[in-house]
GROMACS .gro file of C-alpha atoms in nm:
model
  444
    1MET     CA    1   0.322   1.601   1.275
    2GLY     CA    2   0.468   1.298   1.116
    3SER     CA    3   0.621   1.296   0.779
    4GLN     CA    4   0.753   1.040   0.541
    5ARG     CA    5   0.821   1.049   0.177
    6LEU     CA    6   0.904   0.823  -0.102
    7THR     CA    7   1.172   0.781  -0.359
    8SER     CA    8   1.265   1.031  -0.615
    9GLU     CA    9   1.109   0.814  -0.881
   10ARG     CA   10   0.749   0.851  -0.976
   11PRO     CA   11   0.521   0.554  -0.899
   12THR     CA   12   0.528   0.283  -1.164
   13ASP     CA   13   0.342  -0.037  -1.229
   14THR     CA   14   0.632  -0.237  -1.088
   15GLY     CA   15   0.585  -0.125  -0.731
   16PRO     CA   16   0.617   0.167  -0.496
   17PRO     CA   17   0.902   0.414  -0.533
   18VAL     CA   18   1.219   0.354  -0.344
   19ALA     CA   19   1.334   0.484  -0.009
   20GLN     CA   20   1.284   0.828   0.127
   21VAL     CA   21   1.351   1.030   0.436
   22THR     CA   22   1.118   1.261   0.620
   23VAL     CA   23   1.171   1.528   0.877
   24SER     CA   24   0.898   1.535   1.136
   25HIS     CA   25   0.788   1.765   1.412
   26GLU     CA   26   0.673   1.464   1.611
   27GLY     CA   27   0.761   1.360   1.959
   28THR     CA   28   0.992   1.081   2.056
   29SER     CA   29   0.863   0.839   1.795
   30GLY     CA   30   0.833   1.082   1.509
   31LEU     CA   31   0.508   0.969   1.357
   32GLY     CA   32   0.171   1.045   1.495
   33GLY     CA   33   0.049   0.700   1.580
   34ALA     CA   34   0.395   0.548   1.540
   35GLN     CA   35   0.469   0.613   1.904
   36PRO     CA   36   0.424   0.339   2.164
   37ARG     CA   37   0.071   0.344   2.293
   38ALA     CA   38   0.087   0.436   2.657
   39ARG     CA   39  -0.187   0.541   2.889
   40PRO     CA   40  -0.182   0.914   2.960
   41HIS     CA   41  -0.096   1.040   3.306
   42PRO     CA   42  -0.386   1.268   3.396
   43ALA     CA   43  -0.202   1.424   3.687
   44ALA     CA   44   0.120   1.498   3.496
   45PRO     CA   45   0.188   1.875   3.492
   46LEU     CA   46   0.226   2.050   3.159
   47PRO     CA   47   0.592   2.121   3.079
   48ALA     CA   48   0.715   2.478   3.068
   49ARG     CA   49   0.750   2.641   2.731
   50PRO     CA   50   1.069   2.567   2.537
   51ASP     CA   51   1.344   2.829   2.542
   52ILE     CA   52   1.343   2.898   2.169
   53ASP     CA   53   1.617   3.160   2.187
   54ARG     CA   54   1.854   2.918   2.357
   55LEU     CA   55   1.771   2.632   2.120
   56LEU     CA   56   1.824   2.841   1.808
   57ALA     CA   57   2.148   2.977   1.949
   58ASP     CA   58   2.289   2.623   1.912
   59PRO     CA   59   2.407   2.594   1.549
   60ASP     CA   60   2.387   2.213   1.568
   61ALA     CA   61   2.021   2.198   1.675
   62PRO     CA   62   1.816   2.005   1.594
   63ASN     CA   63   1.957   1.654   1.560
   64LEU     CA   64   1.787   1.420   1.316
   65VAL     CA   65   1.695   1.055   1.363
   66PHE     CA   66   1.552   0.832   1.093
   67GLN     CA   67   1.262   0.587   1.099
   68PRO     CA   68   1.210   0.338   0.813
   69ILE     CA   69   0.921   0.350   0.571
   70VAL     CA   70   0.862  -0.004   0.445
   71ASP     CA   71   0.731  -0.145   0.119
   72LEU     CA   72   0.444  -0.366   0.237
   73ARG     CA   73   0.454  -0.581  -0.073
   74ARG     CA   74   0.822  -0.664  -0.115
   75GLY     CA   75   0.932  -0.640   0.249
   76VAL     CA   76   1.212  -0.387   0.191
   77ILE     CA   77   1.281  -0.037   0.319
   78ALA     CA   78   1.139   0.211   0.074
   79GLY     CA   79   1.241   0.523   0.263
   80TYR     CA   80   1.302   0.695   0.592
   81GLU     CA   81   1.141   0.970   0.788
   82ALA     CA   82   1.381   1.218   0.944
   83LEU     CA   83   1.263   1.328   1.285
   84ALA     CA   84   1.384   1.641   1.464
   85ARG     CA   85   1.520   1.606   1.818
   86PHE     CA   86   1.611   1.879   2.067
   87GLY     CA   87   1.759   1.677   2.354
   88ASP     CA   88   1.603   1.488   2.643
   89ASP     CA   89   1.447   1.780   2.829
   90PRO     CA   90   1.067   1.719   2.822
   91ARG     CA   91   1.018   2.092   2.771
   92ASN     CA   92   1.185   2.051   2.433
   93ALA     CA   93   0.957   1.784   2.288
   94PRO     CA   94   0.942   1.854   1.912
   95PRO     CA   95   0.569   1.943   1.897
   96LEU     CA   96   0.621   2.198   2.176
   97VAL     CA   97   0.931   2.344   2.015
   98PHE     CA   98   0.775   2.394   1.673
   99ALA     CA   99   0.454   2.535   1.819
  100GLU     CA  100   0.644   2.780   2.038
  101ALA     CA  101   0.870   2.883   1.751
  102ASP     CA  102   0.568   2.954   1.534
  103ARG     CA  103   0.402   3.149   1.817
  104ARG     CA  104   0.718   3.358   1.863
  105GLY     CA  105   0.743   3.434   1.491
  106ARG     CA  106   1.056   3.219   1.453
  107GLY     CA  107   0.888   2.920   1.290
  108ALA     CA  108   1.033   2.991   0.947
  109GLU     CA  109   1.383   3.017   1.093
  110LEU     CA  110   1.349   2.676   1.261
  111GLU     CA  111   1.185   2.514   0.957
  112ALA     CA  112   1.459   2.648   0.731
  113ARG     CA  113   1.724   2.497   0.956
  114VAL     CA  114   1.550   2.157   0.958
  115LEU     CA  115   1.506   2.162   0.581
  116ARG     CA  116   1.871   2.251   0.528
  117THR     CA  117   1.986   1.972   0.760
  118ALA     CA  118   1.758   1.719   0.596
  119ILE     CA  119   1.883   1.806   0.248
  120SER     CA  120   2.237   1.745   0.369
  121ALA     CA  121   2.130   1.407   0.513
  122ARG     CA  122   1.970   1.315   0.181
  123ASP     CA  123   2.314   1.302   0.021
  124HIS     CA  124   2.408   1.006   0.244
  125LEU     CA  125   2.095   0.799   0.193
  126PRO     CA  126   2.118   0.435   0.088
  127ASP     CA  127   2.067   0.370  -0.281
  128ARG     CA  128   1.719   0.430  -0.416
  129CYS     CA  129   1.604   0.612  -0.105
  130PHE     CA  130   1.427   0.944  -0.061
  131LEU     CA  131   1.415   1.210   0.207
  132ALA     CA  132   1.087   1.345   0.341
  133VAL     CA  133   1.080   1.675   0.528
  134ASN     CA  134   0.781   1.800   0.725
  135VAL     CA  135   0.708   2.166   0.657
  136PHE     CA  136   0.415   2.382   0.763
  137PRO     CA  137   0.231   2.470   0.437
  138HIS     CA  138   0.188   2.836   0.532
  139LEU     CA  139   0.567   2.873   0.569
  140LEU     CA  140   0.674   2.721   0.238
  141SER     CA  141   0.674   3.056   0.060
  142ASP     CA  142   0.836   3.242   0.350
  143PRO     CA  143   1.155   3.412   0.221
  144GLU     CA  144   1.375   3.233   0.477
  145ILE     CA  145   1.252   2.888   0.372
  146GLU     CA  146   1.220   2.973   0.007
  147ALA     CA  147   1.587   3.076   0.006
  148VAL     CA  148   1.675   2.721   0.111
  149TRP     CA  149   1.474   2.523  -0.144
  150ARG     CA  150   1.536   2.756  -0.438
  151ARG     CA  151   1.911   2.703  -0.404
  152ALA     CA  152   1.895   2.327  -0.343
  153ASP     CA  153   1.876   2.013  -0.552
  154LEU     CA  154   1.537   1.875  -0.448
  155SER     CA  155   1.565   1.536  -0.616
  156ARG     CA  156   1.478   1.252  -0.377
  157ILE     CA  157   1.317   1.506  -0.145
  158VAL     CA  158   0.956   1.480  -0.031
  159LEU     CA  159   0.797   1.779   0.137
  160GLU     CA  160   0.520   1.672   0.370
  161LEU     CA  161   0.238   1.915   0.438
  162ASN     CA  162   0.010   1.877   0.737
  163GLU     CA  163  -0.365   1.896   0.680
  164ALA     CA  164  -0.416   2.086   1.006
  165VAL     CA  165  -0.325   2.407   0.822
  166ALA     CA  166  -0.632   2.503   0.623
  167ILE     CA  167  -0.585   2.543   0.249
  168ASP     CA  168  -0.765   2.878   0.272
  169CYS     CA  169  -0.473   3.009   0.477
  170SER     CA  170  -0.231   2.934   0.193
  171PRO     CA  171  -0.381   3.071  -0.131
  172GLY     CA  172  -0.054   3.027  -0.320
  173LEU     CA  173   0.017   2.677  -0.195
  174ALA     CA  174  -0.083   2.503  -0.519
  175VAL     CA  175   0.147   2.733  -0.718
  176THR     CA  176   0.435   2.685  -0.473
  177SER     CA  177   0.386   2.308  -0.480
  178GLN     CA  178   0.416   2.304  -0.856
  179GLU     CA  179   0.737   2.509  -0.838
  180LEU     CA  180   0.880   2.256  -0.592
  181ARG     CA  181   0.785   1.970  -0.825
  182ASN     CA  182   0.953   2.149  -1.113
  183ARG     CA  183   1.273   2.144  -0.906
  184GLY     CA  184   1.249   1.768  -0.850
  185ALA     CA  185   1.063   1.746  -0.517
  186PHE     CA  186   0.760   1.535  -0.432
  187ILE     CA  187   0.465   1.660  -0.230
  188ALA     CA  188   0.297   1.458   0.044
  189MET     CA  189  -0.011   1.519   0.257
  190ASP     CA  190   0.012   1.424   0.624
  191ASP     CA  191  -0.254   1.289   0.862
  192VAL     CA  192  -0.516   1.244   0.590
  193GLY     CA  193  -0.834   1.093   0.723
  194SER     CA  194  -0.834   1.281   1.053
  195GLY     CA  195  -1.065   1.550   0.919
  196TYR     CA  196  -1.236   1.704   0.619
  197ALA     CA  197  -0.953   1.949   0.557
  198GLY     CA  198  -0.728   1.671   0.428
  199LEU     CA  199  -0.974   1.569   0.157
  200ARG     CA  200  -1.011   1.932   0.051
  201GLN     CA  201  -0.635   1.972   0.026
  202LEU     CA  202  -0.606   1.652  -0.175
  203THR     CA  203  -0.823   1.803  -0.445
  204HIS     CA  204  -0.616   2.122  -0.454
  205ILE     CA  205  -0.262   1.992  -0.413
  206ARG     CA  206  -0.295   1.649  -0.580
  207PRO     CA  207  -0.006   1.508  -0.373
  208ASP     CA  208   0.235   1.239  -0.481
  209PHE     CA  209   0.204   1.068  -0.141
  210VAL     CA  210  -0.083   1.049   0.106
  211LYS     CA  211  -0.012   0.963   0.467
  212LEU     CA  212  -0.294   0.782   0.644
  213ASP     CA  213  -0.355   0.922   0.990
  214GLY     CA  214  -0.236   0.689   1.265
  215SER     CA  215  -0.575   0.695   1.435
  216LEU     CA  216  -0.715   0.499   1.140
  217VAL     CA  217  -0.439   0.236   1.165
  218THR     CA  218  -0.483   0.163   1.535
  219ASN     CA  219  -0.687  -0.159   1.563
  220ILE     CA  220  -0.788  -0.138   1.197
  221ASP     CA  221  -0.807  -0.518   1.194
  222ASP     CA  222  -1.117  -0.499   1.416
  223ASP     CA  223  -1.297  -0.192   1.285
  224GLN     CA  224  -1.505  -0.200   0.967
  225VAL     CA  225  -1.538   0.182   0.962
  226LYS     CA  226  -1.158   0.226   0.961
  227ILE     CA  227  -1.128  -0.036   0.688
  228ALA     CA  228  -1.384   0.149   0.475
  229LEU     CA  229  -1.212   0.485   0.530
  230THR     CA  230  -0.873   0.336   0.442
  231GLU     CA  231  -1.016   0.194   0.120
  232LEU     CA  232  -1.171   0.536   0.043
  233VAL     CA  233  -0.848   0.730   0.099
  234GLY     CA  234  -0.643   0.465  -0.081
  235GLY     CA  235  -0.874   0.470  -0.382
  236PHE     CA  236  -0.866   0.850  -0.389
  237ALA     CA  237  -0.484   0.853  -0.372
  238SER     CA  238  -0.460   0.594  -0.647
  239ARG     CA  239  -0.683   0.799  -0.876
  240LEU     CA  240  -0.441   1.088  -0.822
  241ASN     CA  241  -0.144   0.860  -0.903
  242GLY     CA  242  -0.028   0.889  -0.542
  243TRP     CA  243   0.104   0.637  -0.290
  244LEU     CA  244  -0.067   0.569   0.042
  245ILE     CA  245   0.151   0.547   0.354
  246ALA     CA  246   0.006   0.402   0.676
  247GLU     CA  247   0.168   0.532   0.993
  248GLY     CA  248   0.159   0.388   1.342
  249VAL     CA  249   0.182   0.019   1.250
  250GLU     CA  250   0.251  -0.155   1.581
  251ARG     CA  251   0.069  -0.489   1.571
  252VAL     CA  252   0.095  -0.787   1.337
  253GLU     CA  253  -0.284  -0.786   1.298
  254GLU     CA  254  -0.274  -0.425   1.176
  255LEU     CA  255   0.006  -0.508   0.934
  256THR     CA  256  -0.186  -0.806   0.797
  257MET     CA  257  -0.498  -0.598   0.739
  258LEU     CA  258  -0.308  -0.315   0.568
  259ILE     CA  259  -0.143  -0.563   0.332
  260ALA     CA  260  -0.481  -0.725   0.258
  261LEU     CA  261  -0.621  -0.379   0.177
  262GLY     CA  262  -0.337  -0.316  -0.067
  263VAL     CA  263  -0.174  -0.030   0.127
  264PRO     CA  264   0.170  -0.003  -0.039
  265LEU     CA  265   0.378   0.157   0.238
  266GLY     CA  266   0.386   0.145   0.616
  267GLN     CA  267   0.572   0.290   0.911
  268GLY     CA  268   0.566   0.222   1.281
  269TYR     CA  269   0.738   0.055   1.573
  270LEU     CA  270   0.657  -0.292   1.440
  271LEU     CA  271   0.859  -0.212   1.127
  272GLY     CA  272   1.142  -0.010   1.280
  273ARG     CA  273   1.214   0.252   1.543
  274PRO     CA  274   1.387   0.588   1.489
  275SER     CA  275   1.764   0.562   1.480
  276ALA     CA  276   2.059   0.792   1.424
  277ARG     CA  277   2.175   0.553   1.149
  278TRP     CA  278   2.021   0.421   0.830
  279GLN     CA  279   1.899   0.095   0.976
  280SER     CA  280   1.813  -0.218   0.779
  281LEU     CA  281   1.481  -0.398   0.801
  282ASP     CA  282   1.480  -0.688   1.044
  283PRO     CA  283   1.499  -1.006   0.826
  284ALA     CA  284   1.223  -1.169   1.032
  285VAL     CA  285   0.995  -0.870   0.967
  286ALA     CA  286   1.082  -0.879   0.597
  287ARG     CA  287   0.997  -1.249   0.573
  288ARG     CA  288   0.671  -1.193   0.757
  289ILE     CA  289   0.569  -0.916   0.516
  290GLN     CA  290   0.659  -1.124   0.212
  291THR     CA  291   0.465  -1.424   0.343
  292ILE     CA  292   0.155  -1.217   0.425
  293SER     CA  293   0.176  -1.039   0.091
  294LYS     CA  294   0.198  -1.362  -0.108
  295ARG     CA  295  -0.093  -1.506   0.084
  296ALA     CA  296  -0.298  -1.192   0.026
  297ASP     CA  297  -0.214  -1.189  -0.345
  298ARG     CA  298  -0.314  -1.549  -0.393
  299SER     CA  299  -0.636  -1.516  -0.198
  300ALA     CA  300  -0.741  -1.220  -0.410
  301HIS     CA  301  -0.672  -1.399  -0.742
  302ILE     CA  302  -0.897  -1.661  -0.895
  303VAL     CA  303  -0.606  -1.907  -0.935
  304SER     CA  304  -0.607  -1.954  -0.557
  305LEU     CA  305  -0.938  -2.141  -0.595
  306MET     CA  306  -0.842  -2.353  -0.894
  307GLU     CA  307  -0.864  -2.731  -0.874
  308PRO     CA  308  -0.696  -2.963  -1.126
  309ALA     CA  309  -0.904  -3.144  -1.384
  310GLN     CA  310  -0.859  -3.423  -1.633
  311ILE     CA  311  -0.807  -3.313  -1.992
  312SER     CA  312  -0.975  -3.509  -2.270
  313THR     CA  313  -1.039  -3.465  -2.639
  314GLY     CA  314  -1.374  -3.639  -2.596
  315ASP     CA  315  -1.544  -3.675  -2.933
  316HIS     CA  316  -1.366  -3.371  -3.074
  317GLY     CA  317  -1.076  -3.551  -3.240
  318HIS     CA  318  -0.710  -3.551  -3.151
  319CYS     CA  319  -0.504  -3.256  -3.029
  320THR     CA  320  -0.281  -3.105  -3.292
  321ASP     CA  321   0.082  -3.215  -3.265
  322ASN     CA  322   0.225  -2.878  -3.163
  323ALA     CA  323   0.541  -2.844  -2.954
  324THR     CA  324   0.396  -2.539  -2.780
  325CYS     CA  325   0.096  -2.732  -2.646
  326PRO     CA  326   0.080  -2.800  -2.271
  327PRO     CA  327   0.125  -3.156  -2.141
  328CYS     CA  328  -0.240  -3.243  -2.200
  329ALA     CA  329  -0.168  -3.271  -2.572
  330HIS     CA  330   0.100  -3.533  -2.529
  331ALA     CA  331   0.011  -3.727  -2.214
  332PRO     CA  332  -0.289  -3.937  -2.119
  333ALA     CA  333  -0.511  -3.798  -1.847
  334ALA     CA  334  -0.383  -4.060  -1.603
  335ALA     CA  335  -0.038  -3.901  -1.618
  336LEU     CA  336  -0.166  -3.563  -1.507
  337PRO     CA  337  -0.148  -3.456  -1.141
  338GLY     CA  338  -0.456  -3.597  -0.972
  339GLY     CA  339  -0.566  -3.776  -1.288
  340PRO     CA  340  -0.872  -3.994  -1.331
  341ASP     CA  341  -0.775  -4.209  -1.037
  342ALA     CA  342  -0.889  -3.922  -0.815
  343ALA     CA  343  -1.253  -3.981  -0.733
  344GLY     CA  344  -1.490  -3.705  -0.828
  345ARG     CA  345  -1.248  -3.527  -1.062
  346ALA     CA  346  -1.406  -3.319  -1.337
  347THR     CA  347  -1.294  -3.346  -1.698
  348ILE     CA  348  -1.235  -3.055  -1.935
  349ILE     CA  349  -1.315  -3.149  -2.293
  350VAL     CA  350  -1.094  -2.969  -2.545
  351SER     CA  351  -1.109  -2.924  -2.920
  352ASN     CA  352  -0.832  -3.025  -3.155
  353ARG     CA  353  -0.678  -2.683  -3.090
  354CYS     CA  354  -0.666  -2.739  -2.712
  355ARG     CA  355  -0.954  -2.500  -2.650
  356PRO     CA  356  -1.205  -2.595  -2.377
  357VAL     CA  357  -1.547  -2.665  -2.525
  358ALA     CA  358  -1.727  -2.863  -2.252
  359LEU     CA  359  -1.707  -3.001  -1.899
  360ARG     CA  360  -1.794  -3.344  -1.773
  361LEU     CA  361  -1.886  -3.334  -1.404
  362PRO     CA  362  -1.901  -3.665  -1.218
  363THR     CA  363  -2.231  -3.766  -1.066
  364GLY     CA  364  -2.259  -3.861  -0.705
  365PRO     CA  365  -2.264  -3.689  -0.366
  366GLY     CA  366  -2.205  -3.317  -0.393
  367THR     CA  367  -2.265  -3.299  -0.767
  368GLY     CA  368  -2.641  -3.280  -0.773
  369PRO     CA  369  -2.844  -2.962  -0.743
  370GLY     CA  370  -2.636  -2.717  -0.549
  371GLY     CA  371  -2.317  -2.890  -0.655
  372GLY     CA  372  -2.290  -2.639  -0.936
  373GLY     CA  373  -2.356  -2.687  -1.302
  374SER     CA  374  -2.644  -2.698  -1.541
  375SER     CA  375  -2.728  -3.015  -1.725
  376SER     CA  376  -2.736  -3.019  -2.101
  377GLY     CA  377  -2.713  -3.391  -2.148
  378GLY     CA  378  -2.661  -3.720  -1.972
  379SER     CA  379  -2.386  -3.977  -1.953
  380PRO     CA  380  -2.315  -4.281  -1.738
  381ASP     CA  381  -1.987  -4.109  -1.647
  382GLY     CA  382  -2.142  -3.778  -1.540
  383ARG     CA  383  -2.309  -3.464  -1.672
  384TRP     CA  384  -2.195  -3.269  -1.977
  385ILE     CA  385  -2.187  -2.889  -1.957
  386PRO     CA  386  -2.088  -2.648  -2.234
  387THR     CA  387  -1.817  -2.406  -2.117
  388SER     CA  388  -1.962  -2.063  -2.048
  389LEU     CA  389  -1.686  -1.861  -1.878
  390PHE     CA  390  -1.307  -1.851  -1.899
  391ALA     CA  391  -1.074  -1.660  -1.666
  392LEU     CA  392  -0.701  -1.592  -1.653
  393PRO     CA  393  -0.515  -1.705  -1.338
  394ASP     CA  394  -0.438  -1.352  -1.212
  395GLU     CA  395  -0.788  -1.212  -1.250
  396PRO     CA  396  -0.935  -1.078  -0.924
  397VAL     CA  397  -1.185  -1.302  -0.752
  398THR     CA  398  -1.436  -1.017  -0.736
  399GLU     CA  399  -1.418  -0.950  -1.110
  400VAL     CA  400  -1.463  -1.318  -1.201
  401ALA     CA  401  -1.762  -1.340  -0.965
  402ARG     CA  402  -1.918  -1.034  -1.129
  403ARG     CA  403  -1.880  -1.186  -1.475
  404ALA     CA  404  -2.010  -1.521  -1.356
  405MET     CA  405  -2.324  -1.366  -1.212
  406THR     CA  406  -2.402  -1.186  -1.540
  407ARG     CA  407  -2.423  -1.514  -1.733
  408PRO     CA  408  -2.765  -1.645  -1.839
  409ARG     CA  409  -2.957  -1.789  -1.545
  410GLY     CA  410  -2.932  -2.147  -1.670
  411CYS     CA  411  -2.551  -2.152  -1.654
  412ARG     CA  412  -2.488  -1.891  -1.385
  413PHE     CA  413  -2.352  -2.144  -1.137
  414ASP     CA  414  -2.149  -2.354  -1.380
  415PRO     CA  415  -1.774  -2.385  -1.301
  416VAL     CA  416  -1.530  -2.127  -1.437
  417ILE     CA  417  -1.249  -2.262  -1.657
  418ILE     CA  418  -0.903  -2.119  -1.583
  419VAL     CA  419  -0.700  -2.084  -1.902
  420THR     CA  420  -0.365  -1.951  -2.021
  421GLU     CA  421  -0.346  -1.639  -2.236
  422MET     CA  422  -0.348  -1.874  -2.536
  423GLY     CA  423  -0.676  -2.025  -2.416
  424ARG     CA  424  -0.543  -2.363  -2.302
  425PRO     CA  425  -0.704  -2.507  -1.988
  426LEU     CA  426  -0.528  -2.513  -1.652
  427GLY     CA  427  -0.812  -2.620  -1.424
  428LEU     CA  428  -1.151  -2.506  -1.301
  429VAL     CA  429  -1.315  -2.318  -1.015
  430ARG     CA  430  -1.648  -2.428  -0.873
  431MET     CA  431  -1.891  -2.153  -0.790
  432GLU     CA  432  -1.944  -2.265  -0.431
  433ARG     CA  433  -1.574  -2.207  -0.361
  434LEU     CA  434  -1.591  -1.870  -0.533
  435MET     CA  435  -1.887  -1.763  -0.319
  436LEU     CA  436  -1.711  -1.873   0.000
  437ARG     CA  437  -1.401  -1.673  -0.093
  438LEU     CA  438  -1.613  -1.364  -0.155
  439ALA     CA  439  -1.760  -1.405   0.191
  440GLU     CA  440  -1.410  -1.433   0.340
  441LEU     CA  441  -1.286  -1.123   0.157
  442SER     CA  442  -1.588  -0.920   0.267
  443ALA     CA  443  -1.521  -1.018   0.629
  444VAL     CA  444  -1.156  -0.912   0.618
   0.00000   0.00000   0.00000
């Protein structure tokens, strides 16, 4: 069962929390879905059961390795997942060891040892990092494990609970989770999306972090159902003030889709493999994330569709002589980027307070019916249109389209004027470009 957690800080509007470490019961890669995808060997014999007594007799077992958890917006490491290792013997693969320990009634002993080791590792984390430890929910209140967390400083610790353990089996889990939070810990839900149990636990535990099951990440760039489920889980987590973590990111196409969907955190072999040291993010990977993120941000904002326009006072007098006015108040239209020498350029007519009051659209090919714009008058230089909708540069494309389509029918397809917060014009967006962008976003 994978596990990752985030920083000790609660989510804020400025971005995801900072780094964290997680202890996982996973196999060689740590995260379910973060392992290299290899074809199974049908004829391979099942390994013998681990020798739990011998493993627990070793005071240094298990060893921990750390896999990065990456901020998919800024391209920096936001945390680490600590993964338990019991040597190279295939009989001692972590999932087998933890399952056998639980079967033998020694699960709490092993979990307590992992939790204790992870808390010690937390003290050596890079700045603004967190430690995430994977713990079976039904063992959290076991006296052996409780003795560890009640005596520890749990700041920058994230305890990851796996949804495979039904909430009905842990009636006091919600109470225990709150006690852990009171001591500074964060709570995360693992493998959400792999079954109904995870959604049920979300409503009871209200976790600080939600880990998207790796099966939903695999080939998400080519699966509309996985995209829809990711949006559902992400929206649910956001409503709970939680952060979504996508595990098993192995392909650039998957990374691109997750960024486009607004998933804040990711983990997988593409972003970094488990290591005994606190590794740094590959600069090439960081640059790729930043580039994709900027592109995704711009494509989702209305400013990405804006075209420049001439600015004119028309018959509305002269602009007021105000030092805070944009260049249009002090320079002729010809001096503006792409001024009137650009064929087919629209003109925004402003009042003497630099407020847009009308548009003049040039006549000619592409400006007739279907070119956008209602006609409320005629002119040898083009058609005059009263302004009917303003938008700020950072408004989402979808929201501007919704507002545009609720205008009166006669002006529904008129251009949208992009303005500053003070109402001064920056440019315009034609409705045909807006509709094409909506089609592109819906196909992502």
